[in-house]
Short mmCIF file of C-alpha atoms in Angstrom, two decimals:
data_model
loop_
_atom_site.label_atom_id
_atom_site.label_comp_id
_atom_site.label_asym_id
_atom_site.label_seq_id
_atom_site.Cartn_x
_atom_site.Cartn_y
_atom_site.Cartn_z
CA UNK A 1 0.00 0.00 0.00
CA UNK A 2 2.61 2.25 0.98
CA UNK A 3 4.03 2.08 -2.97
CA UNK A 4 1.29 1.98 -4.48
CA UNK A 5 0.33 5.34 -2.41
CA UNK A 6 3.92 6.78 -3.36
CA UNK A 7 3.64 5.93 -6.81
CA UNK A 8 -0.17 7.48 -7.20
CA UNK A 9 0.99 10.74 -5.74
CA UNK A 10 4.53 11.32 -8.09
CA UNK A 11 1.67 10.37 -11.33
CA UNK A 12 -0.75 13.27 -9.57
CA UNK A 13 2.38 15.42 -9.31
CA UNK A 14 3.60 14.46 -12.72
CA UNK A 15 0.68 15.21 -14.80
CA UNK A 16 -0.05 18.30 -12.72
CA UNK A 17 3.15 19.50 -13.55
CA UNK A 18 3.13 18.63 -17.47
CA UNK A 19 -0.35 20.25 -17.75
CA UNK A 20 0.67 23.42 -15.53
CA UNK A 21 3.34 23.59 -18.13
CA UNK A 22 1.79 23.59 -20.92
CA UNK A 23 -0.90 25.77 -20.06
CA UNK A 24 1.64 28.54 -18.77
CA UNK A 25 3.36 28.03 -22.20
CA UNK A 26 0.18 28.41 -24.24
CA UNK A 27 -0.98 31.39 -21.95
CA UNK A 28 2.44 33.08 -21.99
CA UNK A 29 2.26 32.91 -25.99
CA UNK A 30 -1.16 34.41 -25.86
CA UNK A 31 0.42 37.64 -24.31
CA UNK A 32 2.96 37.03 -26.89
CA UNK A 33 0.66 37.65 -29.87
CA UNK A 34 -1.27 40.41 -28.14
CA UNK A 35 1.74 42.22 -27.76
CA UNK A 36 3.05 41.84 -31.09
CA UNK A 37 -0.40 43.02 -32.39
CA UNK A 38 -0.32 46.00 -30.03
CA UNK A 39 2.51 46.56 -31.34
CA UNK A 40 1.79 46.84 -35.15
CA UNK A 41 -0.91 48.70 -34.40
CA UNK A 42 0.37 51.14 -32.50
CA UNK A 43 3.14 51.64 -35.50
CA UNK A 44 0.70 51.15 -38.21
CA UNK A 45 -1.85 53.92 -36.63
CA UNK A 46 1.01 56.11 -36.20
CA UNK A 47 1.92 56.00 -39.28
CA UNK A 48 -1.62 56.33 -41.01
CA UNK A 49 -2.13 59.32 -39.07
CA UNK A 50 0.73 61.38 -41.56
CA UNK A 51 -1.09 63.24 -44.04
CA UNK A 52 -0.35 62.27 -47.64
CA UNK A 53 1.49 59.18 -46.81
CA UNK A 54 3.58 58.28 -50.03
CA UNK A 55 6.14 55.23 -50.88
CA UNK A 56 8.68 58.37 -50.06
CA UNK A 57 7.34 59.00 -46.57
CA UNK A 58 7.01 55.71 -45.94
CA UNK A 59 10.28 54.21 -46.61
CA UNK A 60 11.63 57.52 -44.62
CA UNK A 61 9.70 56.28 -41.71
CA UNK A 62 10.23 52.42 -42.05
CA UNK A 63 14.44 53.46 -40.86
CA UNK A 64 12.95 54.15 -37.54
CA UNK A 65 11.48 50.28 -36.75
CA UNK A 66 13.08 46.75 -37.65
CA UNK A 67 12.18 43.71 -38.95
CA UNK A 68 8.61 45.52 -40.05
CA UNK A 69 7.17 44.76 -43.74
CA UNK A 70 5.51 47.89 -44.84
CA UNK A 71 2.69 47.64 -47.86
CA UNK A 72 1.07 50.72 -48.96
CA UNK A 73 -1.94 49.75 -51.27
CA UNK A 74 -4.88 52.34 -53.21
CA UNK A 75 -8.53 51.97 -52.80
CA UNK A 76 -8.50 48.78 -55.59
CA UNK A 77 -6.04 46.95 -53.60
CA UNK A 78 -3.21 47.45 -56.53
CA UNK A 79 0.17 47.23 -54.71
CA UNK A 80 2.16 50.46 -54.68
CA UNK A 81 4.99 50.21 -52.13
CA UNK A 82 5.97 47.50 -50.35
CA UNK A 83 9.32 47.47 -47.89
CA UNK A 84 10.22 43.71 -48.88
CA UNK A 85 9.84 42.86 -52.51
CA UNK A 86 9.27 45.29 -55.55
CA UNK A 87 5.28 46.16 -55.25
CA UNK A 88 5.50 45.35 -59.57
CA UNK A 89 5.67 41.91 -58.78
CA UNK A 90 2.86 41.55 -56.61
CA UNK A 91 -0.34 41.10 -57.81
CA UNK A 92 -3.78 42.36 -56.44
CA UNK A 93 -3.79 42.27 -52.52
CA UNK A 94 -7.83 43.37 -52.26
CA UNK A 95 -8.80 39.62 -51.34
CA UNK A 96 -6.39 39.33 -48.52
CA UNK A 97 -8.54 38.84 -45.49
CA UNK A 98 -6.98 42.14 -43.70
CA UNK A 99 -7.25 44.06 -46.89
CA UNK A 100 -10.79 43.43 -47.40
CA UNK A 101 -11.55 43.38 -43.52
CA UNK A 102 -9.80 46.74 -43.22
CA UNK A 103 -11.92 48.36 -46.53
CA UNK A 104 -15.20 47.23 -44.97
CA UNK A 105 -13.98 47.90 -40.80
CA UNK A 106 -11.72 50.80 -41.22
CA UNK A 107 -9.01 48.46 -39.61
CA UNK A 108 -8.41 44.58 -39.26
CA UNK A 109 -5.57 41.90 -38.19
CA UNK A 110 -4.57 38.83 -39.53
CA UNK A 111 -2.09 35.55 -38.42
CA UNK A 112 -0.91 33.21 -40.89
CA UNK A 113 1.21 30.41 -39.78
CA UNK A 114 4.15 29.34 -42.38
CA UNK A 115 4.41 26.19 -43.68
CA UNK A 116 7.28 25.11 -41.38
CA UNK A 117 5.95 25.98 -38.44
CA UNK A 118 8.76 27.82 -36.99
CA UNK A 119 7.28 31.46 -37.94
CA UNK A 120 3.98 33.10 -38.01
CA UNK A 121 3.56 36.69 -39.96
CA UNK A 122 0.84 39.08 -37.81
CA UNK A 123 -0.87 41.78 -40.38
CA UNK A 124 -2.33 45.08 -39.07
CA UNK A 125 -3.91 47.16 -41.89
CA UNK A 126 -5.88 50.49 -41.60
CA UNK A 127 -7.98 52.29 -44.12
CA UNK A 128 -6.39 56.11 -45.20
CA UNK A 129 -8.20 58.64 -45.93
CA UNK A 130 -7.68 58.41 -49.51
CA UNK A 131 -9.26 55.28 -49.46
CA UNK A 132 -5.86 53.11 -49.85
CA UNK A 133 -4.96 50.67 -47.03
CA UNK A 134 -1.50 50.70 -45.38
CA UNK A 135 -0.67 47.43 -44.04
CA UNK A 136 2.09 46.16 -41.51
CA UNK A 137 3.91 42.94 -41.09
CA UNK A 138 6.05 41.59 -38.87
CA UNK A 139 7.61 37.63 -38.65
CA UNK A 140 7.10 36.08 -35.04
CA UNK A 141 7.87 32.76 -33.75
CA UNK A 142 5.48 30.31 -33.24
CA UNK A 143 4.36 28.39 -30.67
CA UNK A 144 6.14 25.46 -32.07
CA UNK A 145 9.54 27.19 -31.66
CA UNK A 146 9.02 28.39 -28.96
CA UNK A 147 8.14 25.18 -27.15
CA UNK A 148 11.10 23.47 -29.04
CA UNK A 149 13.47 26.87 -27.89
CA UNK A 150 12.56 25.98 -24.16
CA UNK A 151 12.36 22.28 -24.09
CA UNK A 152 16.13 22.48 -22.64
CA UNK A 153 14.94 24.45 -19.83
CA UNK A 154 11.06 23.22 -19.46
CA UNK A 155 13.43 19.44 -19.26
CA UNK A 156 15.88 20.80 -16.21
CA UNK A 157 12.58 22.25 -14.75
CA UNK A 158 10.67 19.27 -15.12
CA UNK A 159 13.66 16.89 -13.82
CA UNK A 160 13.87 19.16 -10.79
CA UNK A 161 10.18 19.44 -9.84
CA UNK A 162 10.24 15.53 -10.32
CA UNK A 163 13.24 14.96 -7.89
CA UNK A 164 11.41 17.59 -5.18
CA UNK A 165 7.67 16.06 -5.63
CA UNK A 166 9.67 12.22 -4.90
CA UNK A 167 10.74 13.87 -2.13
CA UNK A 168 7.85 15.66 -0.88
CA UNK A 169 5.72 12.09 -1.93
CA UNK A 170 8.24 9.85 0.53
CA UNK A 171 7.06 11.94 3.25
CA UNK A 172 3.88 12.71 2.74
CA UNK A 173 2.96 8.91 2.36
CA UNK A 174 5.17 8.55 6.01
CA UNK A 175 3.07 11.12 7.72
CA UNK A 176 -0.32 9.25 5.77
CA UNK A 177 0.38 6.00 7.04
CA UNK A 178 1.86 6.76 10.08
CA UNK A 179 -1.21 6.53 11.78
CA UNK A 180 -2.36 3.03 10.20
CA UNK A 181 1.50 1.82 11.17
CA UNK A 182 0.55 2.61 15.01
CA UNK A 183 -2.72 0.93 14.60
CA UNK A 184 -0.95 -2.47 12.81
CA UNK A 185 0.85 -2.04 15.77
CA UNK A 186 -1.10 -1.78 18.47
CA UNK A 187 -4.54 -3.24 17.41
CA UNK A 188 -6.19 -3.28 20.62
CA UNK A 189 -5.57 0.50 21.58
CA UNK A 190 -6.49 2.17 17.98
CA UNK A 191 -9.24 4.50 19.72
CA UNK A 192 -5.83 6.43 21.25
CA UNK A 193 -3.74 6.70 17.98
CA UNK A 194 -3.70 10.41 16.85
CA UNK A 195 -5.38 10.29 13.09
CA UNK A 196 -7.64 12.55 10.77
CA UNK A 197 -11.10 12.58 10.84
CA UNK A 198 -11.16 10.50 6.84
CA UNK A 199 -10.10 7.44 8.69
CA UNK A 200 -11.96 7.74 12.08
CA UNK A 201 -15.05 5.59 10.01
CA UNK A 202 -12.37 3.23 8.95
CA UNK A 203 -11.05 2.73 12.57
CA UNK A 204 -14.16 2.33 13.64
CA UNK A 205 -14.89 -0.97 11.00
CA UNK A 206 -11.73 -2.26 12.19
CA UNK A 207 -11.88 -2.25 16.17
CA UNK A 208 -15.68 -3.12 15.71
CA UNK A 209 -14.62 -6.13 13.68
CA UNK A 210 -11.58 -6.50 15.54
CA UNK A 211 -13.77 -6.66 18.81
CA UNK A 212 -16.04 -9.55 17.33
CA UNK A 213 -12.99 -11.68 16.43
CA UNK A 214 -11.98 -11.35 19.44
CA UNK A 215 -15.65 -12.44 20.98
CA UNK A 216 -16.13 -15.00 18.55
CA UNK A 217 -12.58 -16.41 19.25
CA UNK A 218 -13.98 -16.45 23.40
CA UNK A 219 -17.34 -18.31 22.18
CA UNK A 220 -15.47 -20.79 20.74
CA UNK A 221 -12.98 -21.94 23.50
CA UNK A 222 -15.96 -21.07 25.76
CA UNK A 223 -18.22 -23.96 23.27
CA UNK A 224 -14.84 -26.01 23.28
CA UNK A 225 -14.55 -25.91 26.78
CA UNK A 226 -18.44 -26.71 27.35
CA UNK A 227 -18.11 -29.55 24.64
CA UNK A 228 -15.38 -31.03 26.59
CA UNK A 229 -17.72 -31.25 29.95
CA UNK A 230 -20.86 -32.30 28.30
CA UNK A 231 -19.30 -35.13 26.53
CA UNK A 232 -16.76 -36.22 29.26
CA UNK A 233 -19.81 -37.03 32.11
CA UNK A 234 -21.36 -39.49 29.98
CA UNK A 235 -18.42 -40.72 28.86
CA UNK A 236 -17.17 -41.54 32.25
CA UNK A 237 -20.24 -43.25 33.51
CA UNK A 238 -20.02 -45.28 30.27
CA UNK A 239 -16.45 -46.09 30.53
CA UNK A 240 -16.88 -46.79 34.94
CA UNK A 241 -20.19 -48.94 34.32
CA UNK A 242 -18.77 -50.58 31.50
CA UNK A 243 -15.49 -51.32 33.53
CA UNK A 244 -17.32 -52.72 36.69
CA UNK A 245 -19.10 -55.25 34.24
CA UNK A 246 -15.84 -55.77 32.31
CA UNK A 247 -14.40 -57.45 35.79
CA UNK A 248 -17.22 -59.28 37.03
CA UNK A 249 -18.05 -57.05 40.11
CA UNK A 250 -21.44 -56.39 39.63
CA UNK A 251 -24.84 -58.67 40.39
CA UNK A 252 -27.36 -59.59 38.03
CA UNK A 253 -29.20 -56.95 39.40
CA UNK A 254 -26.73 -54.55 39.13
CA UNK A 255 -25.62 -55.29 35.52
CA UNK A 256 -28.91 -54.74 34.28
CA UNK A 257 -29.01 -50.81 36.13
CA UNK A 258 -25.43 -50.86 34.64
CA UNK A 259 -26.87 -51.36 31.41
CA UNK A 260 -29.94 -49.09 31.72
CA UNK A 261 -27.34 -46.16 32.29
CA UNK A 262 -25.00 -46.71 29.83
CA UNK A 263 -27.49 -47.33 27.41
CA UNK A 264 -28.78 -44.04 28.96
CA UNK A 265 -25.86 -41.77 28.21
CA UNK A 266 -25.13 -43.47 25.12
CA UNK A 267 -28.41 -41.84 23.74
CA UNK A 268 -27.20 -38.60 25.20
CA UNK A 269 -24.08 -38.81 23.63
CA UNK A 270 -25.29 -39.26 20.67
CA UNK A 271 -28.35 -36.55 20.69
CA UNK A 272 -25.08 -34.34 22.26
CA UNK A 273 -22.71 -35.49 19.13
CA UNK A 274 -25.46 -34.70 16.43
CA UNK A 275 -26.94 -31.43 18.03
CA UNK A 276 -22.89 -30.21 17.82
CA UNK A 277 -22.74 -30.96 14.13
CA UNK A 278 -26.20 -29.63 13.54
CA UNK A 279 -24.79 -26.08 14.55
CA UNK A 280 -21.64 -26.87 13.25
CA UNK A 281 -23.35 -26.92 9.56
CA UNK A 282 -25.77 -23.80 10.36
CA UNK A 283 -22.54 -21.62 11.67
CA UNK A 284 -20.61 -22.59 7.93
CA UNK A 285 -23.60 -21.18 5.98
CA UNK A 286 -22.13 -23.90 3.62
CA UNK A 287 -25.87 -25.45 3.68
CA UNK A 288 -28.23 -24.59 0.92
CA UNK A 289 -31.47 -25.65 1.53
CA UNK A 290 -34.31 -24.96 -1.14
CA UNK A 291 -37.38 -23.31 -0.05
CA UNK A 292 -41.00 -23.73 -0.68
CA UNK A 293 -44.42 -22.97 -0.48
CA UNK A 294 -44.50 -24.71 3.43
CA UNK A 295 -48.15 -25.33 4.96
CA UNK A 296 -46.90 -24.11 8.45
CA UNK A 297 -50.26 -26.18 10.36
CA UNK A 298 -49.52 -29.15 8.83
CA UNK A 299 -45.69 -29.28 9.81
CA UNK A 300 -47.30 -28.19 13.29
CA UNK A 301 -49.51 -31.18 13.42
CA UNK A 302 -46.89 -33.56 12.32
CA UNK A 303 -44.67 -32.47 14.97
CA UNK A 304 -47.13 -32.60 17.96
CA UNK A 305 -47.70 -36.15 16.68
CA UNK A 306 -43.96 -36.95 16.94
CA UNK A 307 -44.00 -35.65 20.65
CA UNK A 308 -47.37 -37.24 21.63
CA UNK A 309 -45.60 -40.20 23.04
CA UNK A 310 -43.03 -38.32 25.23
CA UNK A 311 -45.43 -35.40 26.36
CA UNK A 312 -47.32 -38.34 27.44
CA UNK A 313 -44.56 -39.81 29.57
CA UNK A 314 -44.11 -36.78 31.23
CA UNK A 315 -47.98 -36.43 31.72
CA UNK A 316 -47.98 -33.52 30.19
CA UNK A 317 -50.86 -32.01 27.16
CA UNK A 318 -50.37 -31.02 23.48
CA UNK A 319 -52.86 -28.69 21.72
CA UNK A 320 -52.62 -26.96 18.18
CA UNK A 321 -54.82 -24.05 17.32
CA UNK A 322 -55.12 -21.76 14.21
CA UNK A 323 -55.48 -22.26 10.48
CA UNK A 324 -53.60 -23.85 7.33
CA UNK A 325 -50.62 -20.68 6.72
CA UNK A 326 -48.61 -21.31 3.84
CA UNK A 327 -45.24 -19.38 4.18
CA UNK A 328 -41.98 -19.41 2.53
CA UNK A 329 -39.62 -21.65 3.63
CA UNK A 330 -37.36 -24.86 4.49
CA UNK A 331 -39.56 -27.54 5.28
CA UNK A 332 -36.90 -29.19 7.22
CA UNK A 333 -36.01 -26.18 9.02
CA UNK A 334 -39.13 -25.62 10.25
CA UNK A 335 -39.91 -29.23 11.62
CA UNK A 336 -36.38 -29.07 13.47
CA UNK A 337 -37.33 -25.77 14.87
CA UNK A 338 -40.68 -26.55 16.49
CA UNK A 339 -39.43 -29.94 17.62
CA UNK A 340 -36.95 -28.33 19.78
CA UNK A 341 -39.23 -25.75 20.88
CA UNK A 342 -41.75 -27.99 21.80
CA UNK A 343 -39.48 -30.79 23.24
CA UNK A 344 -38.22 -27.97 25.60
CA UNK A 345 -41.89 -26.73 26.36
CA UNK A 346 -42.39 -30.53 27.41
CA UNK A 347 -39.13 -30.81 29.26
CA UNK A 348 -39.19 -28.36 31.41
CA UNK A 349 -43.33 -28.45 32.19
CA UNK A 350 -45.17 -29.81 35.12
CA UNK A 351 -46.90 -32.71 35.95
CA UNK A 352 -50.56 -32.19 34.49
CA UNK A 353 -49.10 -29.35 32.15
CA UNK A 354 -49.77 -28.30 28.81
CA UNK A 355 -48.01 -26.99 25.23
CA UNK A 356 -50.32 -24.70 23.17
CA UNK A 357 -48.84 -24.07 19.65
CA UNK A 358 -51.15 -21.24 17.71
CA UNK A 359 -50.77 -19.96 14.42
CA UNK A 360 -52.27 -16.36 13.50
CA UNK A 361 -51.57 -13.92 10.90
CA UNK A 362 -51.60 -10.04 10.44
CA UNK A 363 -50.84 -7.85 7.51
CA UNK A 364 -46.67 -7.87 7.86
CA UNK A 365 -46.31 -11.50 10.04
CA UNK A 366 -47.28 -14.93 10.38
CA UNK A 367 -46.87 -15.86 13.79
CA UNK A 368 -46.05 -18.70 15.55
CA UNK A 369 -46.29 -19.13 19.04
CA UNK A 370 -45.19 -21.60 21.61
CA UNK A 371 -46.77 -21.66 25.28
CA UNK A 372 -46.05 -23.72 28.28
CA UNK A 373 -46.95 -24.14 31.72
CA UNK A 374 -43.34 -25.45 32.67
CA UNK A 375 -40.74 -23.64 35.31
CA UNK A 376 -40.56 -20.28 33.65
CA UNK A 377 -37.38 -18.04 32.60
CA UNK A 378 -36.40 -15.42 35.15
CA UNK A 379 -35.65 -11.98 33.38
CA UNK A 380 -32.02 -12.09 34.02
CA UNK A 381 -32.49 -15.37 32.03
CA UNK A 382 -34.18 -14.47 29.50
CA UNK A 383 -31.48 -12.67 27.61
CA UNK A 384 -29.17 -16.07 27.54
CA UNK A 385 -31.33 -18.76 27.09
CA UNK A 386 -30.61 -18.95 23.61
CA UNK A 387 -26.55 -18.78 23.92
CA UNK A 388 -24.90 -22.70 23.02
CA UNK A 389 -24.89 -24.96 27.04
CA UNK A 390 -26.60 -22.78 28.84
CA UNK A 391 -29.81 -23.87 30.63
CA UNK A 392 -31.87 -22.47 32.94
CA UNK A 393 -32.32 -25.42 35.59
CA UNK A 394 -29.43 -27.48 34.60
CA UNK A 395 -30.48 -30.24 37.02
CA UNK A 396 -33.78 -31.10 35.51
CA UNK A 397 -32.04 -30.68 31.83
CA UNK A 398 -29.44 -33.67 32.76
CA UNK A 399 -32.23 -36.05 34.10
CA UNK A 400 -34.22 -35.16 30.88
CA UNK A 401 -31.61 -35.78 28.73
CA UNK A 402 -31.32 -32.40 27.28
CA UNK A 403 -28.14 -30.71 25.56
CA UNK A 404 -28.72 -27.10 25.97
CA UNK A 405 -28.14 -26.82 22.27
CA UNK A 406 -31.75 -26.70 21.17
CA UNK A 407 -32.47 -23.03 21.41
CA UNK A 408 -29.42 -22.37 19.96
CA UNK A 409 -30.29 -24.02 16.72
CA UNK A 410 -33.72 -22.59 17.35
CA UNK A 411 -31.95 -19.35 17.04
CA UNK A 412 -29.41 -19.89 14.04
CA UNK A 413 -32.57 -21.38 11.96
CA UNK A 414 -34.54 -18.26 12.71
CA UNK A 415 -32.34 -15.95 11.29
CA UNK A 416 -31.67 -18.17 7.77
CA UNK A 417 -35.24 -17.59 7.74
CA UNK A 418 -34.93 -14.34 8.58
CA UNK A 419 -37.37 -14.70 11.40
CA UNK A 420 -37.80 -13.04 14.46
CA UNK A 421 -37.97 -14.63 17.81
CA UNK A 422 -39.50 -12.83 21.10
CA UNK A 423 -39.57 -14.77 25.01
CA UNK A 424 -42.42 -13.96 27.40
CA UNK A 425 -42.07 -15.93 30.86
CA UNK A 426 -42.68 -16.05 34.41
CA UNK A 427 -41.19 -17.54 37.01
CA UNK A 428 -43.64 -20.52 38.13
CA UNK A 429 -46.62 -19.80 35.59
CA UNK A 430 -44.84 -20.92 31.98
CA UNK A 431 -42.99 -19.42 29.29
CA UNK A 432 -44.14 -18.09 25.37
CA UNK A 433 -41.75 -18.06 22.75
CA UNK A 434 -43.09 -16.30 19.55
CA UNK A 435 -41.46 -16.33 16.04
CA UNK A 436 -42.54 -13.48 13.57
CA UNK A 437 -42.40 -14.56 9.78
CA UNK A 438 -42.29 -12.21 7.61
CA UNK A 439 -44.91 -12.56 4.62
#
């Protein structure tokens, strides 16, 4: 960055300098002309003012300015003096554009540029009173010579002002990207580098993104570290039960408890394993699911039918309400969201309790709502409960058999669908989680 930056300002500098140039030559020959013109006319209305003015009084006068062609013409445009070349010779001048600009005006100029470019002739004529013209010319260089006159000097010039704008570039890109140097630096203090105000925004992008690196980095050795614990408890009751029936120190009675628990946490490992890998494939993104036309009741339905058994074992009631909603979506998504939403609404309920799932619609949302009449989320809760491990009675989780995963992958298949989720609970009276779709 820091040569590309050098190199972009010594091109700015560069052209700036060619084209300042340039335009100072052009402008300077622009006063050049003028002046030259001022000057014939000055001389030429000097000289029309003399009364009578002959090829005598002329050539008299001519001794008194160099390098000036004088033409004295009559009121036809017949030649009859003319300083340079003997006026016999030349043939009717009326149709020169001065000439006949000056008969008609009273005065008129004319350039003509040579044909090699190295000299232009500037033409001032006047009318006279006795209706002849008198006409001045003088030879000038053009702009051609004069560029090629100065290119020694314009080269020195330019070879200087390049050596002084490398110079001035070096340092200017130091003092530019001195403040991203203290930054690359020192990453985590970039709010105290002294900068401009063009790359506070830019700062800003990179400590915000800086700072969620830095959390995501924590939320991963925090999910390593939970990962770890979860699967290490049933893997040491598997491995200890295993081992005590390995070597023959357990009863008939006993191996069959044994077995009951291994078998036990072998299903948890395995719901732990799969839940891990589930949220493993939503964080890639690498996933691409099509998505349909989805009747939202009937994937409802199905999934209160999937739970009927357990919500049964844990004498608990499952009730749908609403209408057939289609909405847009992953059918597959869907099903895995309310089964973990209603498996939790079952897991953490009461005796004699109940799961309501109602579907309504308004004119932005289809909504979705899950109620229980389980153990409630305290507020301080309620803000968490969809982080990766964490559970709100961690107790009753582990004798249920849960992974405190399921929200979590509640929550990272809510936002592919670019849902919205909202938590309503109480302590003791049940919690309602509601998911706005929008249409």
């Amino acid at each position: 960055m820091r040569k590309k930056l050098n190199i972009q300002l010594m091109g700015i500098a560069i052209l700036s300098m060619f084209l300042t140039m340039m335009l100072l030559l052009i402008v300077y020959y622009e006063l050049f002309q003028q002046q030259v013109l001022d000057e014939l006319k000055t001389v030429t209305r000097l000289m029309g003012s003399i009364e009578n003015l002959t090829e005598y009084s002329v050539s008299d006068y001519q001794t008194k300015f160099e390098n000036l062609r004088i033409t004295l013409l009559d009121e036809n445009g017949n030649v009859i003096y003319d300083s340079d070349v003997n006026a016999e010779e030349l043939d009717n001048h009326a149709k020169r554009p001065e000439i006949s600009a000056a008969y008609e005006d009273g005065e008129a100029y004319a350039i003509r540029k040579s044909d090699t470019l190295a000299q232009n002739t500037f033409y001032y004529a006047i009318l006279l009173d006795n209706g002849g013209v008198l006409r001045v010319a003088k030879e000038a260089r053009s702009i051609f010579s004069v560029f090629a006159s100065s290119v020694p000097s314009l080269i020195f010039i330019a070879l200087s002002l390049t050596l002084l704008c490398m110079v001035l570039a070096h340092f200017l890109t130091k003092s530019l990207m001195r403040p991203i140097d203290s930054m690359a630096k020192d990453i985590d203090h970039m709010r105290e580098v002294e900068t401009y105000s063009e790359l506070e925004p830019f700062i800003e992008t990179i400590n915000r993104q800086h700072e969620d690196i830095i959390k995501s980095a924590k939320l991963r050795q925090e999910f390593t570290a939970n990962v770890s614990h979860e699967l290490k408890t049933p893997l040491t009751v598997i491995s200890g039960y295993s081992e005590l029936i390995e070597n023959g120190m357990t009863t008939e009675e006993d191996t069959l408890r044994f077995s009951k628990e291994i078998h036990r946490n072998s299903t948890r490992l395995l719901t732990l394993i799969n839940d891990i890998l589930r949220l493993s494939e939503l964080d890639s993104g690498e996933q691409s699911l099509p998505f349909e036309n989805v009747d939202l009741y009937e994937v409802a339905d199905n999934c209160i039918s999937m739970l009927q058994m357990n919500a049964e074992k844990h004498n608990v009631t499952l009730h749908l309400y609403g209408q057939h909603t289609l909405i847009k979506a992953n059918r597959q998504m869907l099903e895995e969201m309310l089964y973990n939403l209603c498996d939790n609404g079952i897991r953490y309920n009461e005796p004699g309790g109940k799961v309501e799932v109602s579907l309504k619609e308004n004119d932005k949302n289809i909504i979705l709502m899950i109620s229980d009449t389980g153990i409630g989320i305290s507020p301080e809760n309620q803000e968490r409960v969809f982080e990766r491990f964490y559970r709100v009675d961690k107790s009753r989780s582990k004798k249920t058999g849960g992974t405190g995963l399921g929200l979590a992958i509640v929550k990272h298949i809510a936002e592919q669908l670019n849902a919205k989720l909202l938590v309503d609970s109480e302590l003791g009276k049940g919690t309602t989680i509601t998911i706005l779709f929008e249409k």
